[in-house]
Each structure stands twice: as structure tokens, then as C-alpha cells.
XYZ file of C-alpha atoms in Angstrom:
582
model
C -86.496 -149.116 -39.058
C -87.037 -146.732 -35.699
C -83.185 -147.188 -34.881
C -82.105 -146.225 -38.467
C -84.031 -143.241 -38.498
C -83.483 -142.179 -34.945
C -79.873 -141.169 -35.685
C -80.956 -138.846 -38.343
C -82.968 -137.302 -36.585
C -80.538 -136.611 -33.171
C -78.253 -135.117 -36.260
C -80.782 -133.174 -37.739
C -81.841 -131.643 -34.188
C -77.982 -131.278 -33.322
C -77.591 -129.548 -36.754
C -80.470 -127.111 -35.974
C -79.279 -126.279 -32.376
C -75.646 -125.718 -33.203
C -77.055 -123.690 -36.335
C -79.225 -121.630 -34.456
C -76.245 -121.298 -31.378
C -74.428 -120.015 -34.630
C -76.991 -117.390 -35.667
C -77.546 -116.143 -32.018
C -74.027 -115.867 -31.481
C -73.641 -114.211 -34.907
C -76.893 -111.985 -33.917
C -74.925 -111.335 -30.327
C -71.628 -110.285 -31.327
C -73.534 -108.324 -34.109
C -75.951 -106.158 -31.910
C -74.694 -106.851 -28.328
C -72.887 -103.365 -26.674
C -69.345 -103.503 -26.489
C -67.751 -102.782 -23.011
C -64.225 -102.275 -24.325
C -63.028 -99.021 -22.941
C -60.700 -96.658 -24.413
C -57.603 -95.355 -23.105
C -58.665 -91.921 -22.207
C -54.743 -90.495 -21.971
C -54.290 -91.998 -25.784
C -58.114 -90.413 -26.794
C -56.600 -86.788 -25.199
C -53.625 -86.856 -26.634
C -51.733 -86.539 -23.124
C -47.997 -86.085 -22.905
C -45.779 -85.432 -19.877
C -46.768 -84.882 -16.453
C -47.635 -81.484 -16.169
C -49.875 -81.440 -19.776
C -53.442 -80.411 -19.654
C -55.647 -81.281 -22.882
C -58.084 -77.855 -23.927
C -61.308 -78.676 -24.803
C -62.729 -74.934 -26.441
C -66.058 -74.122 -26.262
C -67.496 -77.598 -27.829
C -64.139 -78.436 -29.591
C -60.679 -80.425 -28.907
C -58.126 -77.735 -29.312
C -55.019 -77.567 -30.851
C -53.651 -76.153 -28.149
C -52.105 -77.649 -24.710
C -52.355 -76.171 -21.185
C -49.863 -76.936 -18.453
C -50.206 -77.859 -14.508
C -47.614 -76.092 -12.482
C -48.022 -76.115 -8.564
C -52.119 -76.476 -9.118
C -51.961 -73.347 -11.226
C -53.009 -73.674 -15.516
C -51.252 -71.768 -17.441
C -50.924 -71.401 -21.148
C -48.381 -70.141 -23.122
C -48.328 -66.424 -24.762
C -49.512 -67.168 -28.396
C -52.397 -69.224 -26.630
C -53.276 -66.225 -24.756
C -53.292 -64.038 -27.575
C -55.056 -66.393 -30.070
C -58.410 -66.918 -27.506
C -58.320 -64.590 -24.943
C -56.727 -61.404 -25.343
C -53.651 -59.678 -27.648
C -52.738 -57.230 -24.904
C -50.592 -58.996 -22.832
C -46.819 -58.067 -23.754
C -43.623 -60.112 -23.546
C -40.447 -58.565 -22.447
C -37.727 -61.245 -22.616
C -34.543 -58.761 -22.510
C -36.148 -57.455 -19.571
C -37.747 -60.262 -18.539
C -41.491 -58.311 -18.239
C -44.686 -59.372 -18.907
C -47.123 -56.522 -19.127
C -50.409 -55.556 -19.795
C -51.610 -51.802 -21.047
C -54.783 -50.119 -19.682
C -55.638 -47.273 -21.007
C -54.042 -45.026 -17.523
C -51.560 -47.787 -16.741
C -48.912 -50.454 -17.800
C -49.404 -53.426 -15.019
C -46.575 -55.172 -14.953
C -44.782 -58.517 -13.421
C -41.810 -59.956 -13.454
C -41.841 -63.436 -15.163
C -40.893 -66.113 -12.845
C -42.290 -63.706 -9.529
C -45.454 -63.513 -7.588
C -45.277 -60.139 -7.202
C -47.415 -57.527 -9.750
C -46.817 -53.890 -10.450
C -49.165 -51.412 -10.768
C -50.161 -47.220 -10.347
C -51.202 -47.913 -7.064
C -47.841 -50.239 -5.956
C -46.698 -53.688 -5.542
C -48.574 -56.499 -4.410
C -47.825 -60.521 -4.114
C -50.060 -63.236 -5.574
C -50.614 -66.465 -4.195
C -48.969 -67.472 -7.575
C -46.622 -66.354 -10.386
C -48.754 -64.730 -13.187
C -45.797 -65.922 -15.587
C -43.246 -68.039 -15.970
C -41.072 -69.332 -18.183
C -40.992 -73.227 -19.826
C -37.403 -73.599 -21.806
C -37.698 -70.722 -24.297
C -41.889 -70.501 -23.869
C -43.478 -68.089 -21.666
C -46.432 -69.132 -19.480
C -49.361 -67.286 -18.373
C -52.016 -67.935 -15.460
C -55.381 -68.536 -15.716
C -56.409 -66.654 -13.229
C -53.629 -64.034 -14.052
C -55.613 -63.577 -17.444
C -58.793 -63.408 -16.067
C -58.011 -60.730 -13.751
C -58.403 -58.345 -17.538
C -60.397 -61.074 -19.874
C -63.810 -62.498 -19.851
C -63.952 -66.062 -20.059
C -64.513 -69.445 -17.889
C -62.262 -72.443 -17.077
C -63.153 -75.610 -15.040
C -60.766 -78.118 -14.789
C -61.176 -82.580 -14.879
C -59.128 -84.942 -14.108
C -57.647 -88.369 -15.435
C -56.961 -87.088 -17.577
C -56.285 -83.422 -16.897
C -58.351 -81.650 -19.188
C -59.652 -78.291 -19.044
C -63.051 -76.679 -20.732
C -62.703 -73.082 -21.506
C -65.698 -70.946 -22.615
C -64.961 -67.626 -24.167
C -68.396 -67.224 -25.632
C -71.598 -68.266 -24.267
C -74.393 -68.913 -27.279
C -77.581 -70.900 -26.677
C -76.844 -74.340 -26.888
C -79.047 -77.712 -26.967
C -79.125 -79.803 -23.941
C -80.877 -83.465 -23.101
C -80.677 -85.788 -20.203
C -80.417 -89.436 -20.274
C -83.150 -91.880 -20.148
C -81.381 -94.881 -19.253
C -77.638 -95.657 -17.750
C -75.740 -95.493 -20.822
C -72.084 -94.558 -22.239
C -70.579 -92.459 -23.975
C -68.225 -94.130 -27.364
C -65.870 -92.701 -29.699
C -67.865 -93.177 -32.340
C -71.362 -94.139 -33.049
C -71.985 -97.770 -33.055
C -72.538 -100.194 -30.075
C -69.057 -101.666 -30.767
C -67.403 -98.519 -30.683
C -65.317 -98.360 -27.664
C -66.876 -96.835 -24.027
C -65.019 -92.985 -23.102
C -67.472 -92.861 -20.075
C -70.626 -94.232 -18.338
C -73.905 -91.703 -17.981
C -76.565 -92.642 -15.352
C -80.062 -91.858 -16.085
C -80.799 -88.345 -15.016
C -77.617 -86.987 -16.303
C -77.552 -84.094 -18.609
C -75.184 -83.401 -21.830
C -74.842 -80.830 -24.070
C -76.240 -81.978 -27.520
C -73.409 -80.897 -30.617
C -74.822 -82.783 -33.466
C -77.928 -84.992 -33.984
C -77.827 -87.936 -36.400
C -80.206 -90.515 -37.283
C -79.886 -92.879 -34.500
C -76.795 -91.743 -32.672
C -76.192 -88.163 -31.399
C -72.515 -86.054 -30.878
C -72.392 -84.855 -27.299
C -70.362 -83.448 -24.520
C -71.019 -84.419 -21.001
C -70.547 -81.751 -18.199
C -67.254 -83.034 -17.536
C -66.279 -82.542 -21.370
C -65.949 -85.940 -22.884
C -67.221 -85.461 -26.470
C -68.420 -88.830 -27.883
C -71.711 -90.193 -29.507
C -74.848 -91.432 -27.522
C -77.455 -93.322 -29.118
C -80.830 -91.329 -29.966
C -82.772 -93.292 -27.485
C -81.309 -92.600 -24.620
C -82.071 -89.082 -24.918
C -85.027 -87.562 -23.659
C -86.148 -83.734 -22.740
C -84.325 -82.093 -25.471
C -84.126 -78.044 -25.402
C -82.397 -74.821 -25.532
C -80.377 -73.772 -22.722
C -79.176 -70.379 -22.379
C -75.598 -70.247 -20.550
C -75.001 -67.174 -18.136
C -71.968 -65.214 -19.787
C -69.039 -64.532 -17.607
C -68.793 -60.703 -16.974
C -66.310 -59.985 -14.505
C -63.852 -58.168 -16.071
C -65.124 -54.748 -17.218
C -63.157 -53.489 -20.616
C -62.096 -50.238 -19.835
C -62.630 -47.242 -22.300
C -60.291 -45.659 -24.029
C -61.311 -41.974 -24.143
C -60.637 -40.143 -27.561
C -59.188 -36.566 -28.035
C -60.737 -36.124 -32.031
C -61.817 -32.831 -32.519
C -65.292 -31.708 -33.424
C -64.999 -30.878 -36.700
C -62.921 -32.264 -39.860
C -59.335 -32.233 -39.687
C -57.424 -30.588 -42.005
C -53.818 -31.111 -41.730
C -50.780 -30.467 -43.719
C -47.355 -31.391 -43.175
C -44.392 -29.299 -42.703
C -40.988 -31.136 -43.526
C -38.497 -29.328 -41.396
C -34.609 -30.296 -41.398
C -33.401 -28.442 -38.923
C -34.048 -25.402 -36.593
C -33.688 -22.979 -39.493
C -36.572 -24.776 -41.501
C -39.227 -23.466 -38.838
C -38.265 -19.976 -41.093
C -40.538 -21.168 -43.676
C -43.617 -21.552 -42.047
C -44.731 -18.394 -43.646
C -43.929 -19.530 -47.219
C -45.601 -22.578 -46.819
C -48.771 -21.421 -45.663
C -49.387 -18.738 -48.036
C -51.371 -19.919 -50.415
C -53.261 -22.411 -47.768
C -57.070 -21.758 -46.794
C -58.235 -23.847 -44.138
C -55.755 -25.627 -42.409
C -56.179 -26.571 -38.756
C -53.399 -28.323 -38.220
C -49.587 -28.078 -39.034
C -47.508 -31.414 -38.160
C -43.715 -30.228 -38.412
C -41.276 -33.206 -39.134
C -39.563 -31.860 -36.046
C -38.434 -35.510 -33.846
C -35.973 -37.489 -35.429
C -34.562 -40.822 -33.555
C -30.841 -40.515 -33.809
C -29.685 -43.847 -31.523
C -31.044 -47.070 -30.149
C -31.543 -45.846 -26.542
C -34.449 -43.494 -26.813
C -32.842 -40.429 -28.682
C -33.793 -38.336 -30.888
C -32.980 -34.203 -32.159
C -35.834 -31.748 -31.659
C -36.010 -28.851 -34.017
C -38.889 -27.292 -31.852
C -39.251 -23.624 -31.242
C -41.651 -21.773 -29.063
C -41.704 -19.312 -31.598
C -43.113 -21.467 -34.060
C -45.622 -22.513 -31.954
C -46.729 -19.291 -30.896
C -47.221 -18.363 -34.473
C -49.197 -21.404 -35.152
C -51.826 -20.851 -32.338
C -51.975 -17.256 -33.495
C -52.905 -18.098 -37.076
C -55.640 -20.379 -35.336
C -54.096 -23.917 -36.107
C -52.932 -26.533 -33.862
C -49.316 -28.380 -34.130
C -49.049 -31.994 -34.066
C -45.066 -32.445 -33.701
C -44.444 -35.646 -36.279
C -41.577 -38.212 -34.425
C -40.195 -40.224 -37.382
C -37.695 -43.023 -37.974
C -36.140 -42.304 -41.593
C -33.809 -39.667 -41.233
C -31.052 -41.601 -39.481
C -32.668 -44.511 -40.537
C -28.910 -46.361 -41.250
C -27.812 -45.950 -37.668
C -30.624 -46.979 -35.783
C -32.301 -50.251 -35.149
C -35.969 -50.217 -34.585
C -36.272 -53.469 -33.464
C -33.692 -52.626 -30.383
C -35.810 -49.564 -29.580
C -38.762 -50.497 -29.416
C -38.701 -54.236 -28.140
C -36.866 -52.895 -24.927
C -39.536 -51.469 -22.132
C -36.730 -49.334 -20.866
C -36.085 -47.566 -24.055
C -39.761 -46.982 -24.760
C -40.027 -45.336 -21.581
C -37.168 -43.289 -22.654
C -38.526 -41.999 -25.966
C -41.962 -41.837 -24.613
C -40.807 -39.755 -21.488
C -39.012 -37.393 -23.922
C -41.429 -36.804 -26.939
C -44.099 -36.417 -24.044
C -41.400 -33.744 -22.863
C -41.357 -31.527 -25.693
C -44.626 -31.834 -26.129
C -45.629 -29.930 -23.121
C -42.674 -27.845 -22.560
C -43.245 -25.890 -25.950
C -47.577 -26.479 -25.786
C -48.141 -28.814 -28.780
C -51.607 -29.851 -29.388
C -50.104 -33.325 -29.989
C -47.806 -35.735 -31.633
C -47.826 -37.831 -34.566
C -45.507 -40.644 -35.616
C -44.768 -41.966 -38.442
C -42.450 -44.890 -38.118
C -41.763 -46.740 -41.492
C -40.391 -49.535 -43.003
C -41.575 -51.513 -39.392
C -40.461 -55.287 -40.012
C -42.971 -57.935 -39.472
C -41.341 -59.089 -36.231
C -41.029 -55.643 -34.522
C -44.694 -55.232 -35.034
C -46.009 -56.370 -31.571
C -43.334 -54.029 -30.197
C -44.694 -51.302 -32.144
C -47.815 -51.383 -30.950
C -46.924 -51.764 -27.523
C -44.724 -48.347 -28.260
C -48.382 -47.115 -29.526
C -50.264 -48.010 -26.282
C -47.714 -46.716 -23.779
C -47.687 -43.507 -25.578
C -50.928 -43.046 -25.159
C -51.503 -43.190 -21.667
C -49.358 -40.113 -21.043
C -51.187 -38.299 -24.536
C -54.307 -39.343 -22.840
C -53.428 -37.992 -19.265
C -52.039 -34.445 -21.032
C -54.568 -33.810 -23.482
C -52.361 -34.470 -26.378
C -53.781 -35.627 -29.971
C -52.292 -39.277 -30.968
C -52.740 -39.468 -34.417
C -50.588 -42.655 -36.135
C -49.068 -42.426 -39.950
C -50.066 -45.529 -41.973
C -49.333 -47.381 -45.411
C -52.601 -48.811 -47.462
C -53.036 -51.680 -46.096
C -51.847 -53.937 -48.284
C -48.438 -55.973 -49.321
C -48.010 -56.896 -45.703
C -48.800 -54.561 -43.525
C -51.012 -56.365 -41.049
C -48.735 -56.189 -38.084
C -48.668 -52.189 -37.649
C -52.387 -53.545 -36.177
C -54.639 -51.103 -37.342
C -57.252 -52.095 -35.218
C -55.764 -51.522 -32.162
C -54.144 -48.194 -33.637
C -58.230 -47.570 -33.759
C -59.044 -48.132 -30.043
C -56.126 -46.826 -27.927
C -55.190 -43.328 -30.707
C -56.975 -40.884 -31.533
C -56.493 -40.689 -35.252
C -55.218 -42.997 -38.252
C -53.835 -41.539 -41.079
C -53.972 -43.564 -43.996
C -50.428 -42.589 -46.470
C -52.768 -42.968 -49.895
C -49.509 -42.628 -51.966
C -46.388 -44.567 -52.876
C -48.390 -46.956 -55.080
C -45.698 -46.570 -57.525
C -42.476 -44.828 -55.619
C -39.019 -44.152 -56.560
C -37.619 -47.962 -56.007
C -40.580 -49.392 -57.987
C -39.564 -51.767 -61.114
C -41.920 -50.271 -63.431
C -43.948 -46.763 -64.274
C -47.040 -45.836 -62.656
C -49.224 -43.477 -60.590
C -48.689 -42.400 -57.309
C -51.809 -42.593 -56.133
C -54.182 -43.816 -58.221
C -58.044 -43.324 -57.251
C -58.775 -46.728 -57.035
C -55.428 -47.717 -54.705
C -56.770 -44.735 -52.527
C -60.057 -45.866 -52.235
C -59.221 -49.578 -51.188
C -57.086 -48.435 -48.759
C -59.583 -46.237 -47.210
C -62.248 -49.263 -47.508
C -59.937 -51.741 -45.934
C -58.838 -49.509 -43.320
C -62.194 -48.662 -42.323
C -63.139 -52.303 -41.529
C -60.600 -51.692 -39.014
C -60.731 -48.543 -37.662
C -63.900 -46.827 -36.757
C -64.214 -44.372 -39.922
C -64.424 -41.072 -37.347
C -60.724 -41.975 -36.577
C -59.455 -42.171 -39.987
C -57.374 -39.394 -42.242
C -57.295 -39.646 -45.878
C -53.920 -38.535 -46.212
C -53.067 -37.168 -49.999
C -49.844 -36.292 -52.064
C -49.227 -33.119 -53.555
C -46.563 -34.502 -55.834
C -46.265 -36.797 -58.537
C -43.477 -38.544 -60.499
C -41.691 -37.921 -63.939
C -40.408 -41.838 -64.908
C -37.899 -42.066 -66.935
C -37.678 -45.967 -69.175
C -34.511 -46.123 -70.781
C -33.791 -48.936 -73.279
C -31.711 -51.400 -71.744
C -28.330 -51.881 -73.177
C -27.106 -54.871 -74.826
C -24.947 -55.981 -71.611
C -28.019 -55.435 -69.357
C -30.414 -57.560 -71.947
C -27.796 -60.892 -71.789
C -27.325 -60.574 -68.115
C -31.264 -60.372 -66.899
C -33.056 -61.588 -70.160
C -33.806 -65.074 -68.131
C -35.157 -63.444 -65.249
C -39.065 -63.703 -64.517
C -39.748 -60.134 -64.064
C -37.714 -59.277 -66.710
C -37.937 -55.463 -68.675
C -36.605 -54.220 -71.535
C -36.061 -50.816 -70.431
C -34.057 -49.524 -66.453
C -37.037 -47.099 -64.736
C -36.198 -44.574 -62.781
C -38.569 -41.153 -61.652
C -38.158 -37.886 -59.940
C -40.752 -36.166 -58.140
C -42.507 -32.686 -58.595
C -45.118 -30.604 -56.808
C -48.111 -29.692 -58.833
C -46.554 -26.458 -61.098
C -43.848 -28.162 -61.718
C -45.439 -31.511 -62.979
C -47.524 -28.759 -65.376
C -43.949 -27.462 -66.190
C -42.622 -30.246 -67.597
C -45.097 -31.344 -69.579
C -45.516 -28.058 -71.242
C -41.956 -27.488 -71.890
C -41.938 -31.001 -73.662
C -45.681 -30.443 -75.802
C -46.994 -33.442 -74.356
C -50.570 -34.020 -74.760
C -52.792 -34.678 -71.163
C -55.116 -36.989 -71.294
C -57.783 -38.300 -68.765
C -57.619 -41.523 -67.546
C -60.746 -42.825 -65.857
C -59.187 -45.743 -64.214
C -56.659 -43.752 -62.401
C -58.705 -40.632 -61.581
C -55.806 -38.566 -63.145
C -54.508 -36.805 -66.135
C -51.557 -38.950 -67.942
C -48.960 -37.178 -70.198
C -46.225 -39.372 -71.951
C -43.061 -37.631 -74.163
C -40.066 -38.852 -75.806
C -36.429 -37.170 -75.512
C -32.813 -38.553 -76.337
C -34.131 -41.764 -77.220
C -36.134 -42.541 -73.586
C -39.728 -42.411 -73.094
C -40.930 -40.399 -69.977
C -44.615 -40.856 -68.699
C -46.349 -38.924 -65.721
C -50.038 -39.808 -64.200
C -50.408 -36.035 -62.798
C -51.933 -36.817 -59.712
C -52.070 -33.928 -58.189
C -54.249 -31.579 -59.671
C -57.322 -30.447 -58.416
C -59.398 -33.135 -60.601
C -57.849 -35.538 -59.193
C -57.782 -34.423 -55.843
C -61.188 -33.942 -55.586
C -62.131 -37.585 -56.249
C -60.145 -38.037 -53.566
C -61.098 -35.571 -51.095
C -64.993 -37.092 -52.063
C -64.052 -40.014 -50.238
C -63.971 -37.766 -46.999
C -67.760 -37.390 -47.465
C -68.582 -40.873 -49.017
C -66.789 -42.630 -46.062
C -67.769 -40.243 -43.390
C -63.736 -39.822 -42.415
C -62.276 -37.791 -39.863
C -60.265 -35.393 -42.518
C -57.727 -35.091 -45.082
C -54.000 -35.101 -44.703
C -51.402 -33.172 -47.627
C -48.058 -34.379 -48.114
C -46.245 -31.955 -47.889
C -47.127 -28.221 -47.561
C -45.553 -26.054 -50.140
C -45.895 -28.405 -53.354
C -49.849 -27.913 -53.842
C -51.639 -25.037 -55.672
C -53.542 -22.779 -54.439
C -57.098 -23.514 -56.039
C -56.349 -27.192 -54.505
C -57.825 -25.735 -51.249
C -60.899 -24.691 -52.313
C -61.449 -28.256 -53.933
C -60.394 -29.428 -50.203
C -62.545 -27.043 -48.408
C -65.810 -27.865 -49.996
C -65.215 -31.476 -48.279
C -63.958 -30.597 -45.236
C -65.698 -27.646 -43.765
């Protein structure tokens, strides 16, 4: 009997051991740490030789570094996407530079050698170089006019980059531990932590925690292991002091009208144009016209008509603009080249002085997206020497909206002296359909959008003194077949002409056409029909009108009002003006 059951029971035991070796080993490979480690150069995303992963602040960037000659660098839409939008490419003239408000530092990419007021000096490396087509800057060449930390690891080469320094959380480990991808002790081991160590604490979960150690591996650590948790506050890098660029605004408001002069013999008219003004203190003649692609431009300035000016108590801002010859020249060519800035700098700057102006003011339209940064480079340069000579910068502007972005507002707001906001053109002579001007509303987000920009003490409300007779004539049968399939099709072809104030009042008057207020657009609307066409004008300007406007002066706390142009306005429309500006 005891050797038949003694076989059952050895398999019974056997059954139970290798069942419970089972569960353990189940139990093991469930809860036991992995030690698998993961392939760092795969888990940074390396590539090449000379690539350098970014980790920002507490974040994996988008963005790569490289590693030339034990120098970072990082190319120029890195630089100007986290660190600073000043530094200026060159590649006709192979330039990098960088505008202060009394200087243009400059270097020539591939050289160790930097230009500046005070001479030439030679790094112990190249601030820039180039990579293929992409243009490199140091590190420590950026630093030299940023604020912001680097520190760079190895094996991988990584760098951490700090460009803001809020209060973070810290802990330091309990125990030896690691560091995994993800939390879970199977997750695979980025790097080991010794008791003692401390990491910067990103996210805290229930029983695993995101962190970064100091050497900016950012993986999970269990909850545990973490012990003396607290606020740290890091100690900001401040060694590059932003200079200040020093404004020329005047002390009171600014009331400015413009003068459109086509040649020398227009300056006759100053009289007739400022007869019926009251309170103007400053006259911008349309006198600079560009007129080639290598810095040129006519000048219809007189001393006379300075002379005149001052005496009547007004300062002239001489307007530089880009329409005139606007078929023969190619902005893009002028002002990407550093040479021909220089050029057309040197010689507005020129005139300026030589006949006394009080300052300058361009007004450069129709700038396409990609000559923007050149622009505004053109806008910086010129004022160092409006800066150095005590002349007014003030810059001519379209509401910003329907991409306008790159004219840069904001840094028209730091380095000029005033921004003049164009509140017209809503509806203009190539539009497809009839409308105002300048409504009230169009004015006023303009002014609000701009101000978000610009400090509002910099900012002109500039207005029109016109309007615009449209003309919708019915399309004819030919013209309905060819476009009727078209998605912005109209029955009718629009076209408009443009009259000063009296003469908008003219034409409705001759015609009988009733006036009408419209609330929406701040203006009077009149609409007639003759020889079969209908013909609608918003009469914007009138003095109504014009004073909703000119309220925004107050409401906004702007810098002054602007009239396009002298000689189409009424008289009584400077009283309206006056009770805003003085």
C-alpha cells in the first residue's frame, strides 16, 4: 500500500514545486527591473558626425546643433526662433551682421575676424560659417549680444540650452536607481542615478515621476526613489546688457500732413496747401523717390521750402518712397544688398542735413514677404545715423492685416521713433467690389492690433481726406458666359475714382442723392443711378466721420494723427482734429 501511494505523492510534491517555480518565475519576470539599456544615439535622434541633439529648457527640440572644431553652432532660423531676430544674413555679400542701436557689427562668414566702430579684431573662432546652402552661427558668437546658457554632454553630443530661468522642482535620489524611457520597471535603462544625486522634477505621476538629470536625460524614475522634494530657484544669466534705443518723439501730439510733391516746381504750392490748415506741426513732402537698384533716388528738396516751413513753426519730415518708379526698380535687389543700403542710407541721411530737415519718413509699399527681413534691416541701419543726427524716424504702415506681418511692426516700435498706421485703402481702386475707404471699424482694428505691437506713444493714426465714387456697371452678356463659373463671381465690372472732401459733396449734390448715416461704417453713404450704372460713395471724409476717428487719438493714448494728403480736406476738419490733438 506505502509503495503505491508513495509515487503519488513524489508527483504531487514535484507538481507543487514546478508550479510554484512557475508562479515565481511568472512573479519575477513580472515585477523584477529590467537592465536592458537603450541605445542612447537611436533615443537622441543622432545623425552624422558633427550633429548635436538640443534639449530646450526641459524639452527635446526640434532643432539640431552642430560640432565644428569644438565650437556649437546653430543655424540662422535657430538663432532667430530662440535667441534673438537681430542677427542679419548677407549671402551676396557674404555678411553676417548684427545692429546696435550706434553700430552695425559685422563678420565675414567663413572668417575669425569681427568688425566693429572701434576696428577689427580676430576670434579664437569663426562666428559664422557656412554648411552647403545653411548658414551657421556660434554659440558663443550669439552670446556675446543674447542672454542665455549652454552646457554641453557627451555620447551622445547633446546640448541643454536655457533661455529662461523659472522656478523649477528638484529631488534627489534615495537609492541607486535608473533612469527608463518610460515608466515601468521593464522599460528600458537611459542612465544609472546613485543615491545622493539630484534631478529636476517635470511631471509627477502616481508611482513614477518625469525627470531630467543634470546631464539632461529626460526619462521616468519611480516615486520612491525620490526624496527631499522642493523649489529651486535658478540664477538667470545676465551678461549681455540690451542696449537702449533712445527715441526722438516730440513732447506733444503730432500733427502731420502730407505734401505730395512731383517735382521741384510742386514745392510752389506749399502756400495753397496750407491755407486753410490750423495746427499742423509737421509737413512730410513726397520729395525722395528711388529711381534704380543701386541706391538712387531724385530729390525735389529746396532750402527755400524749408526755410518757409520752420518760419511758419512746423517741422519737415522728407517722405523717401518706392512707387513712383516702382516698374524699374527692384526692392528686393536694394535692399537685400548691405552695399546698396549703405548707399541710400548715406544719401537720404545727406539731404537730410544739408537742407536741415527735422527728419525722414519712408514709406515703402507693396514690400514682398521675402524682402521683409531686408526691410527691416534697411529700418535699423537707418536709424543709427537718424539717431546720431537728431533726425525723426517715423515708418509708413498698412493695417495690419492680409499679410503684413513681415514689415515687423514690433521692431519698427523699438529702433524708430514713430509708426504711422495708413488707416485707408480698405476698399482701393483695384478692389473687386464697392466699399469704404476707411471704415471706423477697419481703422480701429488696425490701431488695436498695432498697438499690441508698438508701444501706443509711437503710433500715428494716419487718416484720408478722400473718398471714392464706384462705379458697378452691369456686366455684358460676353463677360457673364466667360466668368459666370468663377467663385468670386459678380454680375456687375467695379471701378471708382477718388475725390477730396468738396468734391465728394459735389457729386452727390449734382446727382440728388440722398446721405444717409451708417453706424457700422462711421460715415455718411450716398448711392445714385445714371446711364444705366449704379454709383455708391461711403463719404468718409467729413468731419463726422473724422472725428470718430481722430477719438481714437485720445481713447488709445496715440502719438498723433496723420492726413493724406494736404489740400483735399476742409477747413472745419481741423478744428474737429485740433480738439484731439492739442
Amino acid at each position: 500500500m506505502k509503495k503505491k501511494i508513495l509515487p503519488v505523492v513524489i508527483a504531487i510534491v514535484l507538481i507543487i514545486v514546478i508550479g510554484g517555480v512557475s508562479v515565481g518565475a511568472t512573479l519575477w519576470n513580472k515585477y523584477s527591473y529590467s537592465k536592458e539599456r537603450a541605445d542612447l544615439s537611436a533615443y537622441f535622434n543622432m545623425s552624422g558626425e558633427a550633429d548635436v541633439a538640443i534639449v530646450l529648457q526641459d524639452e527635446m527640440a526640434e532643432e539640431r546643433a552642430k560640432l565644428f572644431d569644438g565650437v556649437y553652432y546653430v543655424d540662422l532660423n535657430t538663432v532667430h526662433k530662440y535667441f534673438n531676430q537681430r542677427f542679419y544674413e548677407d549671402k551676396g555679400e557674404g555678411l553676417l551682421l548684427y545692429t546696435v542701436p550706434d553700430d552695425i557689427i559685422r563678420t565675414k562668414i567663413g572668417s575669425s575676424e569681427m568688425t566693429d566702430q572701434n576696428g577689427t579684431r580676430t576670434l579664437s573662432y569663426k562666428p559664422a560659417l557656412y554648411q552647403g546652402d545653411v548658414l551657421y552661427v556660434a554659440l558663443d558668437y550669439i552670446k556675446q549680444y543674447t542672454n542665455f546658457s549652454y552646457e554641453g554632454f557627451q555620447e551622445p553630443d547633446r546640448l541643454q540650452i536655457y533661455t529662461k530661468w523659472d522656478d523649477r522642482q528638484v529631488a534627489e535620489i534615495k537609492k541607486d536607481t535608473a533612469v527608463r524611457i518610460l515608466g515601468g520597471v521593464k522599460s528600458e535603462v537611459l542612465e544609472d542615478l546613485n543615491a545622493g544625486d539630484k534631478v529636476i522634477l517635470l511631471e509627477q505621476m502616481e508611482t513614477w515621476s518625469k525627470v531630467k538629470t543634470m546631464d539632461s536625460v529626460i526619462g521616468y524614475v519611480e516615486n520612491k526613489r525620490l526624496q527631499n522634494i522642493r523649489v529651486e530657484m535658478p540664477i538667470p544669466v545676465e551678461d549681455y546688457e540690451e542696449p537702449v534705443y533712445t527715441s526722438q518723439t516730440r513732447q506733444g501730439k503730432v500733427n502731420l500732413g502730407w505734401h505730395v510733391v512731383a517735382g521741384t516746381a510742386g514745392n510752389d504750392t506749399l502756400d495753397e496747401v496750407t491755407a486753410n490748415t490750423k495746427g499742423l506741426t509737421v509737413i512730410s513732402p513726397t520729395w525722395f523717390k528711388l529711381n534704380d537698384n543701386e541706391g538712387g533716388f531724385t530729390s525735389f528738396a529746396t532750402q527755400s521750402y524749408v526755410d518757409k516751413v520752420h518760419g511758419m513753426g512746423m517741422e519737415v519730415w522728407g517722405l523717401v518712397e518706392n512707387i513712383e518708379y516702382k516698374d524699374s526698380i527692384d526692392m528686393y535687389q536694394i535692399l537685400s544688398s548691405t552695399t546698396t543700403r549703405a548707399k541710400l542710407i548715406d544719401g537720404l541721411v545727406n539731404e537730410a542735413l544739408n537742407y536741415g530737415l527735422d527728419g525722414i519718413n519712408v514709406d515703402f509699399e507693396q514690400i514682398s514677404a521675402d524682402c521683409g527681413e531686408h526691410f527691416i534691416q534697411f529700418i535699423r541701419e537707418l536709424s543709427i545715423p537718424c539717431r546720431k543726427n537728431g533726425l525723426v524716424l517715423s515708418i509708413d504702415n498698412y493695417v495690419p492685416m492680409g499679410g503684413t506681418d513681415h514689415y515687423n511692426r514690433t521692431e519698427q516700435g523699438i529702433v524708430a521713433d514713430y509708426v504711422i498706421i495708413m488707416g485707408y485703402d480698405e476698399h482701393y481702386a483695384g478692389s473687386r467690389e464697392a466699399g469704404s475707404v476707411a471704415s471706423i471699424n477697419f481703422v480701429e482694428e488696425g490701431i488695436a492690433q498695432t498697438v499690441a505691437q508698438v508701444p501706443p506713444e509711437k503710433v500715428i493714426n494716419a487718416v484720408p481726406f478722400y473718398t471714392r465714387l464706384w462705379e458697378e456697371r452691369p456686366k455684358t452678356d460676353e463677360e457673364l458666359a466667360e466668368e459666370s463659373d468663377t467663385e468670386e463671381f459678380v454680375p456687375y465690372v467695379v471701378s471708382s475714382k477718388s475725390y477730396g472732401m468738396d468734391a465728394s459733396e459735389r457729386v452727390v449734390s449734382e446727382h440728388g442723392a440722398e446721405k444717409t448715416w451708417n453706424d457700422e461704417c462711421g460715415q455718411y453713404y450716398a448711392e445714385y443711378e445714371a446711364d444705366g450704372n449704379t454709383y455708391k460713395m461711403w463719404l468718409g471724409e467729413d468731419e463726422e466721420s473724422i472725428e470718430l476717428k481722430a477719438a481714437l487719438i485720445r481713447e488709445y493714448n496715440l502719438a498723433g494723427i496723420a492726413g493724406w494728403k494736404l489740400g483735399l480736406e476742409r477747413q472745419d476738419v481741423w478744428d474737429v482734429i485740433l480738439r484731439y490733438v492739442n
